Short mmCIF file of C-alpha atoms in Angstrom, two decimals:
data_model
loop_
_atom_site.label_atom_id
_atom_site.label_comp_id
_atom_site.label_asym_id
_atom_site.label_seq_id
_atom_site.Cartn_x
_atom_site.Cartn_y
_atom_site.Cartn_z
CA MET A 1 81.68 11.76 -2.26
CA ILE A 2 83.98 14.58 -1.25
CA LEU A 3 82.25 14.66 2.16
CA LEU A 4 82.96 11.00 2.77
CA GLU A 5 86.54 11.52 1.64
CA LEU A 6 86.97 14.40 4.12
CA PHE A 7 85.51 12.32 6.93
CA VAL A 8 87.69 9.28 6.25
CA TYR A 9 90.96 11.19 5.82
CA PHE A 10 90.41 13.27 8.95
CA ALA A 11 89.53 10.13 10.89
CA ILE A 12 92.82 8.56 9.74
CA ILE A 13 94.77 11.67 10.73
CA SER A 14 93.18 11.59 14.20
CA MET A 15 94.14 7.96 14.74
CA LEU A 16 97.78 8.73 14.02
CA ALA A 17 97.89 11.75 16.36
CA PHE A 18 99.73 10.13 19.25
CA GLY A 19 100.67 12.89 21.68
CA GLY A 20 97.66 15.16 21.14
CA GLY A 21 96.44 17.60 18.53
CA ASN A 22 99.74 19.39 17.98
CA ALA A 23 101.33 16.08 17.00
CA ALA A 24 98.91 15.85 14.09
CA ILE A 25 99.62 19.24 12.50
CA SER A 26 102.39 18.06 10.16
CA LEU A 27 100.29 15.12 9.01
CA LEU A 28 97.34 17.44 8.51
CA GLU A 29 99.52 19.64 6.34
CA ARG A 30 100.91 16.80 4.29
CA ILE A 31 97.51 15.33 3.52
CA SER A 32 95.42 18.46 2.98
CA VAL A 33 98.08 20.48 1.10
CA ASN A 34 100.42 18.04 -0.65
CA GLU A 35 98.44 14.92 -1.15
CA MET A 36 94.78 15.86 -1.56
CA ARG A 37 95.40 19.50 -2.58
CA TRP A 38 92.31 20.63 -0.70
CA ILE A 39 93.96 23.95 0.25
CA THR A 40 97.13 25.93 -0.56
CA PRO A 41 100.14 26.24 1.80
CA GLN A 42 99.12 29.89 2.47
CA ASP A 43 95.64 28.74 3.41
CA PHE A 44 97.13 26.20 5.77
CA ALA A 45 99.33 28.75 7.52
CA ALA A 46 96.31 31.02 8.01
CA ALA A 47 94.28 28.09 9.30
CA ILE A 48 96.87 27.30 11.98
CA GLY A 49 96.94 30.98 12.95
CA PHE A 50 93.15 30.95 13.26
CA ALA A 51 93.27 27.82 15.40
CA TYR A 52 95.51 29.65 17.87
CA ILE A 53 93.31 32.74 18.13
CA THR A 54 90.07 30.79 18.54
CA PRO A 55 89.22 28.86 21.72
CA GLY A 56 89.23 25.07 21.79
CA PRO A 57 91.50 22.39 20.35
CA VAL A 58 94.03 23.19 17.60
CA LEU A 59 92.57 20.42 15.41
CA ILE A 60 89.51 22.64 14.88
CA THR A 61 91.67 23.68 11.90
CA SER A 62 89.79 20.80 10.25
CA ALA A 63 86.64 22.94 10.15
CA PHE A 64 88.52 25.54 8.09
CA ILE A 65 89.94 22.95 5.68
CA GLY A 66 86.54 21.29 5.36
CA TYR A 67 84.86 24.63 4.69
CA ARG A 68 87.34 25.64 1.98
CA THR A 69 86.86 22.23 0.36
CA ALA A 70 83.10 21.71 0.53
CA GLY A 71 81.35 24.54 2.36
CA PHE A 72 79.42 24.15 5.62
CA GLN A 73 78.87 20.42 5.21
CA GLY A 74 82.55 19.95 4.52
CA ALA A 75 83.38 21.76 7.77
CA LEU A 76 80.99 19.50 9.67
CA PHE A 77 82.24 16.22 8.19
CA ALA A 78 85.91 17.13 8.66
CA THR A 79 85.35 18.21 12.27
CA VAL A 80 83.36 15.12 13.23
CA GLY A 81 85.93 12.98 11.44
CA VAL A 82 88.89 14.37 13.34
CA PHE A 83 87.32 14.13 16.82
CA LEU A 84 84.98 11.12 16.71
CA ILE A 85 87.33 8.17 17.14
CA PRO A 86 89.65 9.70 19.79
CA TRP A 87 86.54 10.80 21.69
CA LEU A 88 85.06 7.31 21.52
CA LEU A 89 88.32 5.82 22.80
CA SER A 90 88.48 8.23 25.74
CA VAL A 91 84.89 7.51 26.82
CA LEU A 92 85.58 3.77 26.61
CA ALA A 93 88.70 4.32 28.72
CA SER A 94 86.64 6.24 31.27
CA HIS A 95 84.17 3.34 31.37
CA GLN A 96 86.85 0.65 31.78
CA VAL A 97 88.84 2.56 34.41
CA ARG A 98 85.64 2.90 36.51
CA ARG A 99 85.09 -0.87 36.34
CA TYR A 100 88.55 -1.84 37.55
CA ILE A 101 89.37 1.15 39.75
CA ASP A 102 89.67 -1.01 42.89
CA HIS A 103 92.24 -3.36 41.38
CA PRO A 104 95.58 -2.82 43.16
CA TRP A 105 97.54 -2.70 39.87
CA LEU A 106 95.35 0.03 38.46
CA GLN A 107 95.58 1.90 41.78
CA GLY A 108 99.37 1.60 41.73
CA PHE A 109 99.55 2.63 38.10
CA GLY A 110 97.45 5.70 38.83
CA LEU A 111 99.62 6.63 41.82
CA GLY A 112 102.83 6.49 39.82
CA ALA A 113 101.51 7.95 36.58
CA ALA A 114 99.79 10.98 38.14
CA PRO A 115 103.02 12.88 39.03
CA ALA A 116 104.45 12.08 35.58
CA VAL A 117 101.36 13.44 33.82
CA ILE A 118 101.56 16.63 35.87
CA GLY A 119 105.28 16.93 35.14
CA LEU A 120 104.55 16.58 31.42
CA LEU A 121 102.35 19.68 31.59
CA GLY A 122 105.59 21.49 32.37
CA ILE A 123 106.70 20.75 28.80
CA THR A 124 103.68 22.69 27.55
CA VAL A 125 104.66 25.65 29.73
CA PHE A 126 108.17 25.45 28.29
CA THR A 127 106.90 25.39 24.70
CA LEU A 128 104.52 28.30 25.33
CA GLY A 129 107.32 30.27 27.00
CA ASN A 130 109.66 29.63 24.10
CA TYR A 131 107.21 31.36 21.82
CA ALA A 132 105.97 34.09 24.12
CA PHE A 133 108.91 35.26 26.23
CA PHE A 134 110.24 37.77 23.76
CA GLY A 135 111.11 40.40 26.38
CA TRP A 136 110.71 41.08 30.07
CA LEU A 137 107.18 42.46 29.60
CA TYR A 138 105.97 39.03 28.52
CA TRP A 139 107.58 37.45 31.59
CA LEU A 140 105.69 40.04 33.63
CA ILE A 141 102.39 39.13 31.95
CA ALA A 142 102.96 35.45 32.77
CA GLY A 143 103.92 36.30 36.36
CA VAL A 144 100.85 38.46 36.91
CA ALA A 145 98.63 35.77 35.34
CA LEU A 146 100.15 33.19 37.72
CA VAL A 147 99.67 35.32 40.84
CA LEU A 148 96.11 36.30 39.87
CA SER A 149 95.02 32.73 39.21
CA LEU A 150 96.71 31.37 42.35
CA PHE A 151 95.59 33.96 44.88
CA THR A 152 92.49 35.70 43.53
CA LYS A 153 89.14 34.78 42.05
CA VAL A 154 89.70 36.79 38.87
CA SER A 155 88.25 34.84 35.96
CA PRO A 156 90.80 33.19 33.61
CA ILE A 157 88.92 34.80 30.73
CA LEU A 158 89.71 38.28 32.08
CA ILE A 159 93.34 37.29 32.62
CA LEU A 160 93.58 36.12 29.00
CA ILE A 161 92.01 39.31 27.67
CA GLY A 162 94.32 41.41 29.85
CA GLY A 163 97.35 39.43 28.66
CA THR A 164 96.38 39.91 25.02
CA LEU A 165 95.89 43.67 25.39
CA LEU A 166 99.13 44.09 27.37
CA GLY A 167 100.93 42.01 24.75
CA ALA A 168 99.67 44.21 21.92
CA TRP A 169 100.74 47.27 23.89
CA ALA A 170 104.16 45.79 24.68
CA GLY A 171 104.59 44.98 21.02
CA SER A 172 103.98 48.57 20.00
CA LEU A 173 106.56 49.68 22.62
CA LEU A 174 109.22 47.26 21.36
CA ILE A 175 108.75 48.21 17.73
CA ASP A 176 108.90 52.00 18.28
CA MET B 1 74.94 17.13 37.79
CA ARG B 2 71.96 17.57 35.47
CA LEU B 3 72.60 17.43 31.75
CA PRO B 4 71.48 20.97 30.80
CA GLN B 5 73.74 22.35 33.53
CA LEU B 6 76.59 20.12 32.35
CA SER B 7 76.19 21.37 28.78
CA TRP B 8 76.14 24.97 29.93
CA HIS B 9 79.40 24.57 31.86
CA PHE B 10 81.14 22.99 28.90
CA ILE B 11 79.90 25.71 26.54
CA LYS B 12 81.47 28.23 28.91
CA ILE B 13 84.70 26.22 29.05
CA GLY B 14 84.73 25.76 25.28
CA SER B 15 84.27 29.47 24.58
CA ALA B 16 87.10 30.54 26.89
CA ALA B 17 89.64 27.77 26.23
CA PHE B 18 92.10 29.96 24.33
CA GLY B 19 95.53 28.42 24.10
CA GLY B 20 94.44 24.80 24.10
CA LEU B 21 94.79 22.14 26.78
CA GLY B 22 96.29 24.30 29.55
CA VAL B 23 93.40 26.72 29.79
CA THR B 24 90.87 23.92 29.25
CA LEU B 25 92.27 22.17 32.32
CA SER B 26 92.33 25.35 34.36
CA LEU B 27 88.68 26.12 33.51
CA ILE B 28 87.55 22.58 34.33
CA GLU B 29 89.44 22.87 37.60
CA ARG B 30 87.80 26.19 38.37
CA TYR B 31 84.16 25.51 37.41
CA LEU B 32 83.74 21.78 38.10
CA VAL B 33 86.26 21.11 40.88
CA LYS B 34 86.36 24.30 42.90
CA GLU B 35 82.99 25.98 42.30
CA LYS B 36 80.62 23.02 41.79
CA GLY B 37 82.62 20.31 43.56
CA VAL B 38 81.30 17.61 41.21
CA LEU B 39 84.82 16.45 40.34
CA ALA B 40 88.04 16.12 42.34
CA ALA B 41 91.45 17.36 41.18
CA ARG B 42 92.35 13.65 41.11
CA ASP B 43 89.70 13.00 38.48
CA VAL B 44 91.26 15.60 36.20
CA THR B 45 94.69 14.04 36.63
CA GLU B 46 93.17 10.60 36.02
CA SER B 47 91.57 11.75 32.77
CA LEU B 48 94.99 12.95 31.61
CA THR B 49 96.66 9.71 32.67
CA TYR B 50 94.43 7.39 30.69
CA THR B 51 94.00 9.52 27.57
CA LYS B 52 97.77 10.00 27.20
CA PHE B 53 97.99 6.63 25.41
CA LEU B 54 95.20 7.36 22.99
CA PRO B 55 95.72 9.18 19.70
CA GLY B 56 93.88 12.43 19.03
CA SER B 57 93.10 15.78 20.61
CA THR B 58 93.78 15.53 24.35
CA GLY B 59 91.43 18.40 25.22
CA VAL B 60 88.44 16.68 23.61
CA GLN B 61 89.43 13.41 25.26
CA VAL B 62 89.67 14.93 28.74
CA VAL B 63 86.21 16.46 28.23
CA GLY B 64 84.80 13.15 26.94
CA TYR B 65 86.38 11.23 29.82
CA LEU B 66 85.05 13.59 32.49
CA GLY B 67 81.70 14.02 30.72
CA TYR B 68 81.23 10.25 30.93
CA ARG B 69 82.12 10.38 34.61
CA LEU B 70 79.51 13.09 35.22
CA GLY B 71 76.64 11.74 33.13
CA GLY B 72 77.40 8.46 31.35
CA TRP B 73 77.20 8.33 27.55
CA PRO B 74 74.71 11.24 27.28
CA GLY B 75 76.98 13.30 29.54
CA ALA B 76 80.04 12.49 27.43
CA LEU B 77 78.23 13.38 24.21
CA LEU B 78 76.72 16.64 25.49
CA ALA B 79 79.90 17.77 27.24
CA THR B 80 82.00 17.25 24.12
CA GLY B 81 79.44 18.73 21.76
CA ALA B 82 79.06 21.79 23.99
CA PHE B 83 82.85 22.10 24.37
CA LEU B 84 83.46 22.01 20.61
CA PHE B 85 80.48 24.13 19.55
CA PRO B 86 82.03 27.61 20.19
CA ALA B 87 85.33 26.62 18.54
CA PHE B 88 83.49 25.30 15.49
CA LEU B 89 81.40 28.46 15.26
CA PHE B 90 84.42 30.77 15.55
CA MET B 91 86.31 28.78 12.93
CA LEU B 92 83.34 28.83 10.58
CA VAL B 93 83.05 32.62 10.84
CA LEU B 94 86.80 33.00 10.25
CA SER B 95 86.61 30.68 7.23
CA ILE B 96 83.87 32.85 5.74
CA LEU B 97 85.77 36.09 6.43
CA TYR B 98 89.06 34.45 5.48
CA GLU B 99 90.44 37.00 2.99
CA GLU B 100 89.82 40.05 5.21
CA VAL B 101 91.00 38.49 8.47
CA THR B 102 94.30 37.20 7.04
CA GLY B 103 95.38 40.68 5.99
CA LEU B 104 94.53 42.03 9.41
CA LEU B 105 96.38 39.26 11.25
CA ALA B 106 99.63 39.64 9.37
CA ASP B 107 100.19 43.17 10.67
CA SER B 108 99.22 43.22 14.28
CA ALA B 109 98.61 39.77 15.66
CA ALA B 110 102.07 38.59 16.75
CA PRO B 111 102.60 40.76 19.90
CA ALA B 112 98.98 40.30 21.02
CA LEU B 113 99.29 36.56 20.45
CA ARG B 114 102.51 36.56 22.50
CA GLY B 115 100.71 38.36 25.34
CA LEU B 116 97.91 35.80 25.21
CA THR B 117 100.40 32.93 25.21
CA ALA B 118 102.29 34.41 28.17
CA ALA B 119 99.03 34.67 30.13
CA VAL B 120 98.21 31.06 29.21
CA ALA B 121 101.63 29.98 30.52
CA GLY B 122 101.00 31.73 33.84
CA ILE B 123 97.53 30.23 34.24
CA LEU B 124 98.87 26.79 33.36
CA VAL B 125 101.53 26.97 36.09
CA ALA B 126 98.76 27.76 38.61
CA THR B 127 96.76 24.77 37.32
CA ILE B 128 99.78 22.49 37.60
CA TYR B 129 100.16 23.58 41.22
CA ARG B 130 96.49 22.81 41.98
CA LEU B 131 96.62 19.39 40.31
CA ALA B 132 99.93 18.57 41.99
CA LYS B 133 98.80 19.34 45.53
CA PRO B 134 96.67 16.19 45.97
CA ALA B 135 98.63 13.99 43.53
CA ILE B 136 102.24 14.61 44.58
CA THR B 137 102.62 14.00 48.30
CA THR B 138 106.01 12.26 48.53
CA LEU B 139 109.59 12.95 47.50
CA THR B 140 109.39 10.08 44.98
CA GLY B 141 106.32 11.65 43.42
CA GLY B 142 108.07 14.99 43.11
CA LEU B 143 111.13 13.36 41.55
CA VAL B 144 108.98 11.50 39.03
CA ALA B 145 107.25 14.76 38.03
CA VAL B 146 110.54 16.63 37.56
CA THR B 147 112.12 13.71 35.70
CA ALA B 148 109.12 13.38 33.38
CA CYS B 149 109.31 17.07 32.52
CA ALA B 150 113.07 16.99 31.96
CA LEU B 151 112.98 13.81 29.84
CA GLY B 152 110.31 15.34 27.66
CA ILE B 153 112.06 18.66 27.15
CA VAL B 154 115.70 17.58 26.86
CA LEU B 155 115.53 14.12 25.32
CA ARG B 156 112.08 14.45 23.72
CA VAL B 157 111.04 11.07 25.06
CA ASN B 158 107.54 10.09 23.95
CA PRO B 159 105.06 11.19 26.69
CA ALA B 160 103.13 7.92 26.53
CA LEU B 161 106.34 6.02 27.34
CA ILE B 162 107.06 8.31 30.30
CA VAL B 163 103.58 7.80 31.72
CA LEU B 164 103.86 4.04 31.17
CA ALA B 165 107.20 3.87 33.00
CA ALA B 166 105.94 5.97 35.91
CA GLY B 167 102.79 3.82 36.11
CA PHE B 168 104.88 0.66 36.41
CA LEU B 169 106.94 2.33 39.11
CA GLY B 170 103.65 2.93 40.92
CA ILE B 171 102.63 -0.73 40.60
CA MET B 172 106.04 -1.92 41.88
CA MET B 173 106.21 0.42 44.88
CA PRO B 174 102.85 2.09 45.53
CA GLN B 175 103.82 2.94 49.09
CA ARG B 176 106.54 5.30 47.80
CA PHE B 177 103.81 7.48 46.34
CA THR B 178 101.43 7.45 49.33
CA GLN B 179 103.86 7.60 52.29
CA GLY B 180 101.88 8.64 55.38
CA GLN B 181 99.03 9.45 53.07
CA SER B 182 96.73 6.46 53.34
CA ALA B 183 93.98 9.10 53.57
CA GLY B 184 94.73 9.77 49.95
CA THR B 185 93.52 6.38 48.74
CA LYS B 186 90.54 6.43 51.07
CA GLU B 187 89.53 9.75 49.68
CA SER B 188 89.09 8.27 46.23
CA ASN B 189 86.76 5.54 47.47
CA PRO B 190 83.68 7.58 48.37
CA ASP B 191 84.29 9.27 45.08
CA SER B 192 83.95 6.08 43.08
CA HIS B 193 80.72 5.21 44.89
CA GLY B 194 79.42 8.73 44.69
CA ASN B 195 79.56 8.61 40.94
CA LYS B 196 77.17 5.69 40.65
CA ARG B 197 74.34 8.10 41.54
#
């Protein structure tokens, strides 16, 4: 019963997450902490922290909440619940766009929307920078990451590891 | 692209996609656009365009959208499953070790996390540049991109509305976005046939 409950509530949360995973975090908190009391506020804070240090989407937080509530099966049901419907919608969109791709309206829409979508990624950069740019060393890390990924074949994974290590080192410098 | 190969690529992308959508996009761009050539930068932009209106995790939706493009329904299912598998595994391990890890995080994680985030920001700017090169070829296109970014940051306009407005602009005056670039639309045609393989 609890498994079904997890699945349904996470599915509802996902359908209200207009604007991506981050848009759903407050709803996730309200339902899993205040309303259903699946986890404590401290648990939730840790879960969000974990979501940022693990790869993949931030809504993988659901696996943590599901696990705390009902073990491995809970993690599975919550995770499938939070991703299933948005995933289904996106695949259907992919299917429909292929069918009508030659229609002039869809072509025009794509032409105009593409620059806007790319511009919107700038907001993400801004948000990340707001959090990360705590001193000039962090600006330097971002600059080096940019240059490396534009002009060299260094793997993004190495750049991320390097950034993390440099960040830890910079942190120890700033504190001392 | 064969399905086992597709799954393998998305497992790699899923295990390295620290920092969410930005790195996911940059890894897709690197492995599937640049190295394998099975997708075009336009396809990545397209997947963002049409999932912007849908609720839910954008990263998973971009993977589902492109997975369908690469291998139909089985491709979409395998790509998404493979993409989510490492994240799920990591989260499960952290849930089990919860008490220990939380104590550890509180002390030392913030500066390291800042370093990671700064690197993500840098990589994302490079990705934006690579996606913009084929998609923004006119002054109007550039203005739309800058305006979209500014409206989102300053006035916090809903992204779906911004994309909708820009799309209608494209329908009204498509030539303003393709000026002297008719090659751009032709380029997408062999692509749409190529995918019926």
